Amino acid sequence: MDLLKQTAGGVGLLLADRKISSVELTADILKMTEERDEVLGCLITVDKANAMKQAQAADDLLADVGTGSLLTGVPMVVKDNISTAGIRTTCGSRMLEKYIPPYSASVYSRLQKIGAVMTGKSNLDEFAMGSTCETSALRLTRNPWDHKRVPGGSSGGSAAAVAGGLAWYALGSDTGGSIRQPAGYCGLTGLKPTYGAVSRYGLIAYASSLDQIGPMAQDAADCALVFSAAAGPDKRDSTCVQDVSGSLRAGLDKLNRDVEIVLSGGSVDKISLKGLKIAVPAVWREHALQPEIADVLEKTIKKLETAGAICSECDLPLLDESIPAYYLIASAEASGNLSRYDGVQYGSRTQAADVSDLADFYSRTRAEYLGPEVKRRIMLGTFALSSGYYDAWYLKAQRVRRLIKDYYQSLLADYDYILGPITPATAPEIGTSLEDPLTMYLSDIYTVAANLTGLPALALPCGFDKNNLPIGLQLTGRAYQDADLLRTGMAWQRETDYHLRVQQIRQLGPAEGNTNLFAGGGNEKIHQSLTGVAL
Amino acid sequence: MKDANRNELTIEEAGRVAALARLKLSDAELEAARFELARVLGHFRQLETVDTSSVEPVFNPQDSVNKLREDTAIEGLEREQLMSLTEYVKDGCLTVPRTVD
Amino acid sequence: MTYETVIGLEVHVELSTASKIFCGCPVTYGQEPNTKCCPVCTGLPGALPVLNKNVVEYALRTCLAVNCEISRITRFDRKNYFYPDLPKAYQISQLYQPIGRNGWLDIEVNGTKRRVRIHELHMEEDAGKLMHDPWEDQTLVDYNRCGVPLLEIVSEPDLRSAEEALTYLEQLRGILQFIGVSDCRMEEGSLRADVNVSVRPAGSNEFGTRTEMKNMNSFKAIGRAIEKESLRQIELLNEGGRVIQETRRWDENKDASFPMRSKEDAHDYRYFPDPDLTAVHVSEDWIDQVRRELPELPADRRKRYIGELGLSDYEAQIVTGHPVISGLFEDVYDLTKLAKDTASWIMGEYLQLLKDKNCGPENLSLSAEDLAAVVSMTAEGKVNRVTARKVLAAVIEDGVKPQTYIEQHGLAMVSDASLLEDTVRRVLAENPQSIEDYKNGKKKAAGFLVGQAMRALGGKADPQLLGSIINRQLSEA
């Protein structure tokens, strides 16, 4: 399908101009999903009837001139921890395998209002706990770039769906890197918005003070469209910002208009890297990064400078400590959030015949239907909150969080952005990560700070490793200035074409037995032409 | 602060945590959990080196206050919607193993 | 050895807000199970709490009424435990920064005043209800009560007898009703108390080991349970045993308490600040506004009634016992300016009516205007009290106006002296024996003659005037 080369905004323009209809497009993508998803394993639930109904509604909306948006009628997927009324929402867990929520997440309702078309619910690490999508109890998702490899996690199904050509954009959620890391592994652009920019109402909680819903797509412009539709105050989420001054909204509306201009072939002055002050923490150069990632980062810095940005080295204390701080806080909150899965009101319930008492009933239900990684984090969190340990572990972590937050704030008083890698390495092979939880936790080192501090962070493609697997960079910006961050992402993507490579992956689809689409000399040409920007 | 300066985690402590969390673990699972937890905590002890005296904890990065709603009653879910989430229902109530005397 | 009983009370009171504490579901009682629920109060995955502003207002009102220090920054914490009436497996409550601390309430028992300190006051959500299924060996769960706002008011162990505990509770209930935060219907569970009891040798400064009886919801049971529990502990100690710290269940039918099965991991609730809720900042302005809107408290009202209106302690106590009664007294007094008469009617006829009808003051429809009319007519001598009682009954039963009823039934009191003189003359003439008896010292005979004259006048005679005429004519006879 030729349209797979298009971005969401590009398809949106065609739909808005009535050159194609959403009903046809959705039918095509559902067929594509059927063909591809058996191999890729992106989706836990495909709801064709719902998708076609929404496509019809989108076409109706588009027929009524001026009422649609650029996302109206564009097929997408939603991470399966975001509640969708009447459509199964499993969190990748056997505990919620049959759970059909009676209400929708605010973000889904918002997208429905603008005529979004959801074809399915995407796979994730169980309850969003994991970095590879492998802790999902329901599906194994493959990285469309190389089927031996993981798509990343926890929003791995969302990333693989966009990279694999099953959707033009996806909603993910990010608690410690769960949008940025799979975006990086799959050559996509992904935004972890400022905490409080997007309502969490209906997002099945992993860690309430860290979770945030955000967009994943082929480029920053698409992310801007999705984020703009998703963000906004919600009276049902106390932690969602009111945006009393309207500045977040104003910034997004302006960005949205600019995206439309760019998509229509116009040019916008303000999309530029010129004069941006970018902090580059020196500590990353000392870290054990995969050599190509270190390389690509150095080239990225040079490229940014060539484009007029001012990159300066800076300190970044407490980087190592961010991991324990994050895991203690996230697990503590999770231990509370996941206690409700007790088999009483919804979800699975133990079928054991010899249940001795209520405690046994709970303990068996939870042991039988929650997976090992979830149990591990519940144990850690329960421990950190238990009598005698609360101060030393949980509160200590929250105090270290303050120090990290304060430091980032001071850094962002002097710089516009903080630049860094997303992960220490590119996508690992399936089956190599879960054995050692601690090592897996440590690989989140570059992403958790944005969650601890609540700051917005954007993952952007910036190169490839020797296996032609995508490498991403991360820009962390000021709170509530997500629009500026996305604008900068667009500027980066105007200067480079790393983000375009995924078009090829989307078009190729998962050929039978394919393990690396770009492996071997045959595809080297594509590589050359796609990354042919002078560095 | 009890035992916080110790790397070891006894099997009894691990068992207590599992019981608190309502997770039924076999002996082997419990031993594995104890080992993993001890290892992770051992690494996480690096937090102790950070001076956090007179540092206020952050409970939520969003520091706005007084997010209050007006006291207005609205309709919620139909009972049928609520009860359709499980098969364990009787007389409009959920059922669980006997818990009251 | 003589022992002293030490009692502390944790009072849970359901607030009478329109909606629940963290969602818009209505706060009601006695509905069909699971019909007043939503994703938030039933803890569905992904649902989030948003705090009801009125719950904070009611808590502030209560803090002021029981003299608590108000926290300028207050937060909610999660209390984690598994139980089928708690759908999230945690209760949103307050531990680390409760809204109120260090309050007090003065009580008086048998002329002795005691200041009962209040350790803290906090907001929290109520849990659902569990019912035993009599047909199968299982428990039924109803979530309607989940998320109903509660205040928990925790006293210090400053109470020394069942009587003191009940006085404290009555006083607290009166305050809560007066300031309009709760109807405090114990039979509906909107006021419940956890009772902590310990004993110690008289004169000792150390506390004994305490036991707790949870969820008590009648004054009678609380009083009885305290008495029996302190006796049980004293007997135990006298026999050389020791008291175990435990939770006990009071069985009203058996008039005894029994130990509850202890949970293996009791009391590790792993409280932590709820990350779904932001802090509440209570400004000086907010407190001032609540203070300005606070009605006069019962204790202040009593003081005023005794000092300014000349009521006795007892009268003042009774007419301020319930906000509806107190409001009625205020209004009737405003209309009549007859404090003693109004108090007398309220304590007599009015309370009797409530008792006869077996209803609460809020359920008896009697306007202040009507009662004021009855009180005034009686005081002015237009009707006698017996007639006035009939009038009051008719006002309540048939909704007629007192004046109309009296006119329609010709009940206005006979104060026509000449008519009374004639009637008395006739009655004396018909009862010479009584006159004889009276003269021989049987003063009771006068009463008989008053009765005869009253009957002749259809019961409408002004009793004072009639009495004085009979006495005069007798002495002249």
Coordinates of C-alpha atoms in Angstrom, one line a residue, chain A residues 83 99 102-103 200-204 208-209 235-239 332-333 336-337 339-341 344-346 358-359 362 366 382 385-387 390 394, chain C residues 39-40 42-51 78 80 82-84 86-90 96 141 143 264 267-268 270-273 275-278:
Chain A
S83 CA -9.4 1.9 28.9
Y99 CA -11.8 -7.4 31.3
P102 CA -17.5 0.1 31.1
Y103 CA -16.0 3.5 30.6
R200 CA -4.4 9.8 33.1
Y201 CA -8.1 9.1 33.7
G202 CA -8.7 5.6 32.4
L203 CA -5.0 4.8 32.0
I204 CA -4.6 1.7 34.1
S208 CA 0.6 7.2 39.4
S209 CA 3.2 9.9 39.9
K235 CA -11.7 17.6 35.7
R236 CA -11.5 13.8 36.4
D237 CA -7.7 13.8 36.9
S238 CA -6.5 15.9 39.9
T239 CA -3.0 15.7 38.6
A332 CA 5.9 1.2 45.8
E333 CA 3.1 3.0 43.9
G336 CA -0.8 -0.2 45.9
N337 CA -2.2 0.3 42.4
S339 CA -3.6 -4.6 44.9
R340 CA -7.1 -4.2 43.4
Y341 CA -6.5 -7.2 41.2
V344 CA -13.4 -9.9 43.6
Q345 CA -15.0 -7.4 41.3
Y346 CA -13.5 -8.1 37.9
L358 CA -10.0 -15.1 52.3
A359 CA -6.2 -14.5 52.5
Y362 CA -6.5 -13.5 47.3
R366 CA -2.9 -13.1 42.5
T382 CA 5.6 -3.8 49.3
L385 CA 6.6 0.7 52.1
S386 CA 6.5 -1.9 55.0
S387 CA 6.9 -1.0 58.6
Y390 CA 9.4 3.3 54.7
Y394 CA 10.5 4.9 49.9
Chain C
P39 CA -15.7 3.6 38.2
V40 CA -14.1 5.8 40.9
T42 CA -15.6 0.9 42.9
G43 CA -11.9 1.3 42.0
L44 CA -12.1 0.2 38.4
P45 CA -8.7 0.1 36.7
G46 CA -7.7 3.6 35.6
A47 CA -10.3 5.6 37.6
L48 CA -9.0 8.5 39.6
P49 CA -10.2 10.4 42.7
V50 CA -11.1 14.1 42.7
L51 CA -11.7 15.6 46.2
R78 CA -3.3 5.3 51.1
N80 CA -3.3 -0.6 52.2
F82 CA -7.1 -6.5 51.4
Y83 CA -10.8 -6.9 52.3
P84 CA -13.8 -7.4 50.1
L86 CA -12.5 -2.2 49.9
P87 CA -12.5 -2.4 46.1
K88 CA -9.1 -0.7 45.5
A89 CA -7.5 -2.7 48.4
Y90 CA -6.6 0.6 49.9
Y96 CA 0.9 12.0 57.9
V141 CA -20.7 -7.4 48.7
Y143 CA -20.4 -1.0 47.2
E264 CA -1.6 -12.5 60.6
H267 CA -1.3 -3.3 61.4
D268 CA 1.2 -3.0 58.5
R270 CA 2.0 0.6 54.4
Y271 CA 0.6 4.1 54.4
F272 CA 2.0 6.4 51.7
P273 CA 0.9 9.7 50.2
P275 CA 0.0 10.2 44.3
D276 CA -3.4 10.6 42.6
L277 CA -4.4 13.5 44.8
T278 CA -2.7 16.9 45.2

